[in-house]
PDB file of C-alpha atoms in Angstrom:
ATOM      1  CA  UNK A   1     -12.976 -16.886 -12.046  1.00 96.00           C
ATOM      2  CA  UNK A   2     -16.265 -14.628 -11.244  1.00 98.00           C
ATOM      3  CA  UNK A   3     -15.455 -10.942 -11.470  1.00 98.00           C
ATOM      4  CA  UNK A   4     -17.657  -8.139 -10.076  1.00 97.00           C
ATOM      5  CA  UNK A   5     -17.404  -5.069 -12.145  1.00 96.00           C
ATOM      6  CA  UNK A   6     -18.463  -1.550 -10.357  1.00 93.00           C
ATOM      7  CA  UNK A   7     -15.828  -1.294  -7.998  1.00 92.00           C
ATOM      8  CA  UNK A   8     -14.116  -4.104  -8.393  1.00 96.00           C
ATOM      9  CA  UNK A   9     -12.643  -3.985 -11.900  1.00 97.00           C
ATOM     10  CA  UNK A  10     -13.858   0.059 -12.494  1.00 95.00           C
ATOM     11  CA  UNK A  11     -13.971   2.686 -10.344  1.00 91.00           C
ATOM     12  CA  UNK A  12     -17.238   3.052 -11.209  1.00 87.00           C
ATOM     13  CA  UNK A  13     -19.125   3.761  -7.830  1.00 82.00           C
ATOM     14  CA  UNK A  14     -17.772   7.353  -7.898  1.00 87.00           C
ATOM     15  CA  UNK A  15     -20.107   7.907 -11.397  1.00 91.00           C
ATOM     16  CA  UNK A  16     -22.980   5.694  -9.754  1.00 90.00           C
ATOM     17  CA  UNK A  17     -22.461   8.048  -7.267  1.00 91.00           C
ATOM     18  CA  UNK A  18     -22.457  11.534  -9.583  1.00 93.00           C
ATOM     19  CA  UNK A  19     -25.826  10.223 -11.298  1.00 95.00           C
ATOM     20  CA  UNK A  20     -27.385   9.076  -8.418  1.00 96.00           C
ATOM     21  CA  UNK A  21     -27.100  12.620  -6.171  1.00 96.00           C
ATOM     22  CA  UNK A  22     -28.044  14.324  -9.792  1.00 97.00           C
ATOM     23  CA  UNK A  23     -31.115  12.518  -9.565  1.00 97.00           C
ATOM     24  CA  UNK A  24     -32.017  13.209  -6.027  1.00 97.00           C
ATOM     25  CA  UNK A  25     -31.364  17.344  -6.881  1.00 97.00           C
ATOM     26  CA  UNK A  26     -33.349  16.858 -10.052  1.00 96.00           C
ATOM     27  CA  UNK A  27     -36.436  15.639  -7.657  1.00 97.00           C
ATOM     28  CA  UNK A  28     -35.862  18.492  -4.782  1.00 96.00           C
ATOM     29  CA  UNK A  29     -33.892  16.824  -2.525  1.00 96.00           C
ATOM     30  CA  UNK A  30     -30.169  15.317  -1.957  1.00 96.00           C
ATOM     31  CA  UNK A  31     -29.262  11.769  -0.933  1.00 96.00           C
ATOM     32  CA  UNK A  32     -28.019  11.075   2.179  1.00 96.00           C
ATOM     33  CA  UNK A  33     -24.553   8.600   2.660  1.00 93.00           C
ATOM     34  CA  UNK A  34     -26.705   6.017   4.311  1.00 94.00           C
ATOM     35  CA  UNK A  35     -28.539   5.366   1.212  1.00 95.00           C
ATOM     36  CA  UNK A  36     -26.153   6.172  -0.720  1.00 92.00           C
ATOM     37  CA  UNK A  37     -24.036   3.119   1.365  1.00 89.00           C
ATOM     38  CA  UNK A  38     -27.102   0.928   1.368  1.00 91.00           C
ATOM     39  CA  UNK A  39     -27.361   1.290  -2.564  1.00 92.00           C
ATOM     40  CA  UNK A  40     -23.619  -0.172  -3.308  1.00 85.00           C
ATOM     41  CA  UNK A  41     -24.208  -3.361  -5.113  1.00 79.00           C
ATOM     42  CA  UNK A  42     -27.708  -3.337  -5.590  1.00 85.00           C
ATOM     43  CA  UNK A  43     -29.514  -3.539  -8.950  1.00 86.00           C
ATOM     44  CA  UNK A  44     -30.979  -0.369 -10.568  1.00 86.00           C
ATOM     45  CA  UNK A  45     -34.641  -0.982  -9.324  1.00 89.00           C
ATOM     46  CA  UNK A  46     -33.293  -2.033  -5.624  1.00 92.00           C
ATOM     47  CA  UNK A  47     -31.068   1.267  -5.468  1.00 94.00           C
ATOM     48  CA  UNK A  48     -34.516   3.847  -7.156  1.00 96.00           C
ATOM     49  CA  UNK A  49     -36.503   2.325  -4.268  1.00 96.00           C
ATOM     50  CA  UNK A  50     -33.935   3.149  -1.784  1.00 97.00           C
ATOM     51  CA  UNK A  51     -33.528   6.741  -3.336  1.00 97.00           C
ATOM     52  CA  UNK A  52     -37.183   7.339  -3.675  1.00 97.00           C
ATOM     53  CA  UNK A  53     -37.294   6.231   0.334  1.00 97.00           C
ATOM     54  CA  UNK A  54     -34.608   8.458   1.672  1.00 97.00           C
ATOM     55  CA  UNK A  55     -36.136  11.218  -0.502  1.00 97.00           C
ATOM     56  CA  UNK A  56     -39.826  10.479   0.888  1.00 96.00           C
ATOM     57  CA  UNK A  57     -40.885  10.097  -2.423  1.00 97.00           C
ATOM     58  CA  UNK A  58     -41.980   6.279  -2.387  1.00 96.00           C
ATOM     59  CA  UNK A  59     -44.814   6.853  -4.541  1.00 97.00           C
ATOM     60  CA  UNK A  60     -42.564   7.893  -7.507  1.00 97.00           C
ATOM     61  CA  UNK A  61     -42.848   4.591 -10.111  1.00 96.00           C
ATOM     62  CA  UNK A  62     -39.008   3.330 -10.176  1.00 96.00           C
ATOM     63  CA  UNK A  63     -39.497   2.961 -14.108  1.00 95.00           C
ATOM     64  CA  UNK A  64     -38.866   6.770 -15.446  1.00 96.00           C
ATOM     65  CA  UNK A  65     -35.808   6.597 -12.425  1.00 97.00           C
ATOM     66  CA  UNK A  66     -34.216   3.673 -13.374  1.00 93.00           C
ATOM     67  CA  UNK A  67     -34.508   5.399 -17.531  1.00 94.00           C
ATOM     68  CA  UNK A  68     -33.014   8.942 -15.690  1.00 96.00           C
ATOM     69  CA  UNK A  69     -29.969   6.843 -14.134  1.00 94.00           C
ATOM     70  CA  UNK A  70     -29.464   4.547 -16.945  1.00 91.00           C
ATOM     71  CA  UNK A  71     -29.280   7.424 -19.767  1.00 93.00           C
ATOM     72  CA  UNK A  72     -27.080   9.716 -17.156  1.00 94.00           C
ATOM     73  CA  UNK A  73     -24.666   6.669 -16.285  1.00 91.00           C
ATOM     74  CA  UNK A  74     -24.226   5.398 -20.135  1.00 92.00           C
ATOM     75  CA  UNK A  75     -22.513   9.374 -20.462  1.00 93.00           C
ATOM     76  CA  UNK A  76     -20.297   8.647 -17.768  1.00 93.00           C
ATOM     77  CA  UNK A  77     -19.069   5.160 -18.571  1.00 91.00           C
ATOM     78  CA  UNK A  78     -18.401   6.377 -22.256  1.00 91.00           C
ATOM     79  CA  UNK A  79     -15.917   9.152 -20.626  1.00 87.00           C
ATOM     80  CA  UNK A  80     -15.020   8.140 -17.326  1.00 83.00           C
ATOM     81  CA  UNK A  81     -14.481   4.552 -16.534  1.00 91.00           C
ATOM     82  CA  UNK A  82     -10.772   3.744 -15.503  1.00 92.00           C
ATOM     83  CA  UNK A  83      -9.226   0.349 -14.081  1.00 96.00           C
ATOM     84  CA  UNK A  84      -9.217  -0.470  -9.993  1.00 95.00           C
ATOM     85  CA  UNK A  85      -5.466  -1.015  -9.337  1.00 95.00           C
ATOM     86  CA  UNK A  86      -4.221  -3.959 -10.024  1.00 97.00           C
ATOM     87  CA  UNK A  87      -7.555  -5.231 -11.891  1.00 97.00           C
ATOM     88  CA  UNK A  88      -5.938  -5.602 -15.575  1.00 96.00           C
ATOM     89  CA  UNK A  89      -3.090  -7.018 -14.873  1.00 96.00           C
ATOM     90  CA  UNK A  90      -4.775  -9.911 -12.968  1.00 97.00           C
ATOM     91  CA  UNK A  91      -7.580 -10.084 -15.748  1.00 97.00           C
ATOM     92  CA  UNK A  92      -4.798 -10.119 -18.248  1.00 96.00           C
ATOM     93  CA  UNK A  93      -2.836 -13.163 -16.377  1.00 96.00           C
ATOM     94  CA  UNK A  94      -6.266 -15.262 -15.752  1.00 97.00           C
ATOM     95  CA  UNK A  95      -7.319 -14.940 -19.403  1.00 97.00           C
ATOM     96  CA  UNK A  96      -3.572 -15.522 -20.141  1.00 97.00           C
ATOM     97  CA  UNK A  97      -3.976 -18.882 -17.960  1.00 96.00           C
ATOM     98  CA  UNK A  98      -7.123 -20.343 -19.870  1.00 96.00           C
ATOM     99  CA  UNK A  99      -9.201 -19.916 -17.088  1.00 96.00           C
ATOM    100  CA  UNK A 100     -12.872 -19.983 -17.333  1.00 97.00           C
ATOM    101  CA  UNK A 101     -14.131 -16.629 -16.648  1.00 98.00           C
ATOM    102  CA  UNK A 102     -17.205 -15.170 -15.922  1.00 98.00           C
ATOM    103  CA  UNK A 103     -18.338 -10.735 -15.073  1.00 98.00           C
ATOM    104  CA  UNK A 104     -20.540 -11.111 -12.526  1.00 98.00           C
ATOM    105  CA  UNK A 105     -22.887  -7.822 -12.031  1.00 97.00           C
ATOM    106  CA  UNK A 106     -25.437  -6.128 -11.059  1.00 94.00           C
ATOM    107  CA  UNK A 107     -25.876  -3.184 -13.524  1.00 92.00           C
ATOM    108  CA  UNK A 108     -28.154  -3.664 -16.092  1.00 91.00           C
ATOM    109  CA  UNK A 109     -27.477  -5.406 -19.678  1.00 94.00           C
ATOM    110  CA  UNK A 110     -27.850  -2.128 -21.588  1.00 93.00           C
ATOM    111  CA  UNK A 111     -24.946  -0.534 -19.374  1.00 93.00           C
ATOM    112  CA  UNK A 112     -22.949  -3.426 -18.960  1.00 95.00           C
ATOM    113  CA  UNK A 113     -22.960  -3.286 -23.091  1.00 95.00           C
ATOM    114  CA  UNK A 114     -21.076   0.167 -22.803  1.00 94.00           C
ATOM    115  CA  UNK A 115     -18.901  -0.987 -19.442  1.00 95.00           C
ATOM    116  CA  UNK A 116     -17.376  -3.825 -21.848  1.00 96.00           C
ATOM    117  CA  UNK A 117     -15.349  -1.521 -24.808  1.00 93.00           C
ATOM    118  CA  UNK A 118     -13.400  -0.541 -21.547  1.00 92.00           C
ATOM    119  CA  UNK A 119     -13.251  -4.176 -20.100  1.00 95.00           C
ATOM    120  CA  UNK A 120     -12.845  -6.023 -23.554  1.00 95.00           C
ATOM    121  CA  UNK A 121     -15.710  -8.400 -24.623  1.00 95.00           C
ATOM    122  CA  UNK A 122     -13.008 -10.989 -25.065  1.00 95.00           C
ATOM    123  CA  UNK A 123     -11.475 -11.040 -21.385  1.00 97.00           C
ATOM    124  CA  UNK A 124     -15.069 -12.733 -20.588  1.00 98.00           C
ATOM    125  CA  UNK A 125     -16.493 -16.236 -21.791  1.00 98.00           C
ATOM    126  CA  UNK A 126     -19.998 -15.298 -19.585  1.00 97.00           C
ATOM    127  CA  UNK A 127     -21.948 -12.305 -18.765  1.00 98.00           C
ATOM    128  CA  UNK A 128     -24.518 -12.636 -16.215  1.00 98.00           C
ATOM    129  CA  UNK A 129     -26.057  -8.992 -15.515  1.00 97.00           C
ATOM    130  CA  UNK A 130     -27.927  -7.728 -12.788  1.00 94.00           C
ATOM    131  CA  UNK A 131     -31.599  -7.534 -15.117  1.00 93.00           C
ATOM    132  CA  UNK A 132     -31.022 -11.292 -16.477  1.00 95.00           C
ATOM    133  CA  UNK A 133     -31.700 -12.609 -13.529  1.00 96.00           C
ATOM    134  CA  UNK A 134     -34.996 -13.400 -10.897  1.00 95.00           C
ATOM    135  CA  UNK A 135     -33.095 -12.377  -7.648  1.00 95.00           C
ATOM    136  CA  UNK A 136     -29.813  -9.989  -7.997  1.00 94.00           C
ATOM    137  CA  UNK A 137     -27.265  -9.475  -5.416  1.00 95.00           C
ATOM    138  CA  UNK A 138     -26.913 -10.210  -2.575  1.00 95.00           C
ATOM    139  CA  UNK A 139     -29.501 -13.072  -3.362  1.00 97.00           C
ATOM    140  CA  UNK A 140     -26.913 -16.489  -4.935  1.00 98.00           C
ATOM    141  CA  UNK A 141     -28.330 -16.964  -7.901  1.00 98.00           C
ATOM    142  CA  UNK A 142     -26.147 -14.234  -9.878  1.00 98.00           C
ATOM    143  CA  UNK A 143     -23.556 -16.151  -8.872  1.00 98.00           C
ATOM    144  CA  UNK A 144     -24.669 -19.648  -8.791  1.00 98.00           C
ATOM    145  CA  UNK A 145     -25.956 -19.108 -13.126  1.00 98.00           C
ATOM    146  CA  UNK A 146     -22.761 -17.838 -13.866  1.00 98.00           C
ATOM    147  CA  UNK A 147     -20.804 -21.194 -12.307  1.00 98.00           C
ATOM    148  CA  UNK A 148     -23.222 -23.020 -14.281  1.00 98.00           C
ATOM    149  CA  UNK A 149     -22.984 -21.510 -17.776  1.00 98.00           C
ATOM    150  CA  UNK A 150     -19.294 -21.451 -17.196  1.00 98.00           C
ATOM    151  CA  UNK A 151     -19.596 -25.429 -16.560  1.00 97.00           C
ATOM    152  CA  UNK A 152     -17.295 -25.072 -13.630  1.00 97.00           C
ATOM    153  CA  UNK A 153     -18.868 -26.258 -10.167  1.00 97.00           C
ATOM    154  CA  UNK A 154     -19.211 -23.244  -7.767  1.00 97.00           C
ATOM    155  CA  UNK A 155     -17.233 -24.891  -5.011  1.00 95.00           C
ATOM    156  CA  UNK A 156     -13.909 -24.701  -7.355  1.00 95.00           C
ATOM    157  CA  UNK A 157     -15.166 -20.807  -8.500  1.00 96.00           C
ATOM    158  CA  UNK A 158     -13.115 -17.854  -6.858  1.00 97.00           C
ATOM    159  CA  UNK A 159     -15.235 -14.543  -6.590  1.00 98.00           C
ATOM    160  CA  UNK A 160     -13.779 -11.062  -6.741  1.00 98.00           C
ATOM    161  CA  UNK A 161     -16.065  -8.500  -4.863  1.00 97.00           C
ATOM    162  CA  UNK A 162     -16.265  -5.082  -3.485  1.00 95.00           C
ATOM    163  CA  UNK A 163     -19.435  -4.886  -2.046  1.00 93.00           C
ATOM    164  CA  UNK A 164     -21.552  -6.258   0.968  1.00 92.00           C
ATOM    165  CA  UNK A 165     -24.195  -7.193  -1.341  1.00 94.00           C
ATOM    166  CA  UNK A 166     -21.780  -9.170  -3.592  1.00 95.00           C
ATOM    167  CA  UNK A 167     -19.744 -10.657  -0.968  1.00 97.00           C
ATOM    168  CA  UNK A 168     -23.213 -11.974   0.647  1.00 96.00           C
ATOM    169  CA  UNK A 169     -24.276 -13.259  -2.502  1.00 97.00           C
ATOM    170  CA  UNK A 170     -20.891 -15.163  -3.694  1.00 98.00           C
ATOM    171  CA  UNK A 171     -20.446 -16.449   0.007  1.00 97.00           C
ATOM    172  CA  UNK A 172     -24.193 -18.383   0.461  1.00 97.00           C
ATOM    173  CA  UNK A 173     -23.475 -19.343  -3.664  1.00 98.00           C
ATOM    174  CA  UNK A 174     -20.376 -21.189  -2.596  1.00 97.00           C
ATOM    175  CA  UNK A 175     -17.550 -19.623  -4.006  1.00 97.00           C
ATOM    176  CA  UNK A 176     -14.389 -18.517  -2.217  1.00 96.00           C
ATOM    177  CA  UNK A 177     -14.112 -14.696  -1.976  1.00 97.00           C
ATOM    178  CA  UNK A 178     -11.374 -12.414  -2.082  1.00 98.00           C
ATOM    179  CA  UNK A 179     -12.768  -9.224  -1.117  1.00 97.00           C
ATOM    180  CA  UNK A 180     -11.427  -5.939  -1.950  1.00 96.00           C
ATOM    181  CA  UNK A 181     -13.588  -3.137  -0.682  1.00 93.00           C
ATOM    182  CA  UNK A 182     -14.242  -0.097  -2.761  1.00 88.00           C
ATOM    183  CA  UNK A 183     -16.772   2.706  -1.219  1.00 80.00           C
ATOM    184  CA  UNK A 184     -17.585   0.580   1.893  1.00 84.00           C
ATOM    185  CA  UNK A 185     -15.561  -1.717   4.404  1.00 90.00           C
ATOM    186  CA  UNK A 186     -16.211  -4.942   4.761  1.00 93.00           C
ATOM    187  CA  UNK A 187     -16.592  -7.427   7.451  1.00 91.00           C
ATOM    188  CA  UNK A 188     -14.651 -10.715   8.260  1.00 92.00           C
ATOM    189  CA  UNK A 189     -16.543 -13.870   7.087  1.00 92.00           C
ATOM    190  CA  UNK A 190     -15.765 -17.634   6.615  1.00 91.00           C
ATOM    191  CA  UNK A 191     -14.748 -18.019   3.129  1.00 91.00           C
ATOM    192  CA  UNK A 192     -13.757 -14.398   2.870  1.00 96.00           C
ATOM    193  CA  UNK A 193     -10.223 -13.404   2.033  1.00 96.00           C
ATOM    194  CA  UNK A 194      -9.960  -9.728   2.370  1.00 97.00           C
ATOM    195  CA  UNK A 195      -7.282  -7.350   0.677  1.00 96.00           C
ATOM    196  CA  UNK A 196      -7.010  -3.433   0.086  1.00 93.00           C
ATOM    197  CA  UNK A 197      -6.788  -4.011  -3.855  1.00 93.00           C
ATOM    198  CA  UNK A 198      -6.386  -6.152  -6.432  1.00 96.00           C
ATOM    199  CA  UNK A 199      -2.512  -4.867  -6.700  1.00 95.00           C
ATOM    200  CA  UNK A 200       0.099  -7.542  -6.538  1.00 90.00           C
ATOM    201  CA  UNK A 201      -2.422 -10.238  -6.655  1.00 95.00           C
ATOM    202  CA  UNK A 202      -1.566 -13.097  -8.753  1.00 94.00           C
ATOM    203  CA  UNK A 203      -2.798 -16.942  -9.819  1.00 95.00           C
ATOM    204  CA  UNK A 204      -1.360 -18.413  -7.323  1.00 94.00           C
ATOM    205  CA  UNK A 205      -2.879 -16.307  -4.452  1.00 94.00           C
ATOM    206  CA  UNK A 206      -6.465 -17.241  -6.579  1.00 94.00           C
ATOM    207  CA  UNK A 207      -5.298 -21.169  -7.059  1.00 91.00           C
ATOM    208  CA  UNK A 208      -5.137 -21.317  -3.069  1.00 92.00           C
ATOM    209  CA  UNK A 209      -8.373 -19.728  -2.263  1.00 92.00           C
ATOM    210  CA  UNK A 210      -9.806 -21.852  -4.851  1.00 84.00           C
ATOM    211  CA  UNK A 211      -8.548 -25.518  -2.580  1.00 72.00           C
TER     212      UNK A 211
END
């Protein structure tokens, strides 16, 4: 099992998007919702150049940005992360199960570090996040390392996304997907199974995506 986490297993995207529009007033301006849109499951430097663009700001370095955002964010995910419905329960059951499992993200190492005393360090056997790796989401290889540190081949992997970008990037890996969109809808796709939430989903809903 491959689990996205900001939006997927947290309702995180609503503090991405707190810090992010903090930002944008901090440098004069305010971010409009197609960035804002654009920026869901991008990495940090991916979603600074975006914000720096929409502000007309591009020659701001994305360094001191991505430093602003991460400090601002690790407040929010101390105080304010909280459970998508249906997300523990079905973490619970595939840990329960033996299944190999892997969080599959975009956010940064350092944050990901305070996004796991909510998640429990134990619920995952592999971490792959979004600054350990060449190409992030929605490039494959996020998804396509964390197959292969799990020792599972990708073809028998399930994914669990929110996002375009991680739906994109799970999809040309070669995973199944069950998507189960967050801040933005998301569009029919071979190998997508799509569902409001994670609520009432169980193993062998996952076992059949997963043929």
């Amino acid at each position: 099992m491959l689990f996205d986490m900001d939006g997927t297993l947290v309702d995180s995207e609503r503090l991405w998007d707190v810090a992010l529009r903090e930002l944008a007033a901090e440098y004069g301006g305010s971010l409009s919702e197609a960035a804002r849109v654009a920026m869901v499951g991008s990495d940090a430097a991916t979603s600074m150049r975006i914000l720096h663009a929409d502000l007309g700001q591009e020659w701001r370095e994305l360094a001191p940005s991505q430093e602003w955002i991460g400090r601002r964010m690790t407040e929010l995910f101390r105080t304010g992360l909280v459970w998508r419905p249906g997300a523990l329960g079905l973490l619970r059951a595939v840990r329960a199960a033996g299944l190999p499992t892997a969080l599959v993200t975009s956010t940064a190492r350092p944050l990901v570090e305070v996004a796991l005393e909510t998640l429990g360090r134990d619920n995952f056997d592999v971490v792959v996040a979004g600054d350990e790796v060449r190409a992030p989401k929605p490039d494959p290889e996020p998804y396509r390392l964390a197959a292969r540190l799990l020792g599972v081949p990708i073809e028998r992997c399930v994914a669990i996304e929110d996002s375009r970008a991680g739906v994109t990037s799970a999809l040309a890996a070669g995973a199944a997907v069950l998507g189960v969109p967050s801040e933005v809808p998301l569009d029919p796709a071979d190998g997508l199974h799509l569902l409001e939430s994670l609520a009432g989903v169980d193993l062998e809903l996952l076992g059949g995506l997963a043929r």
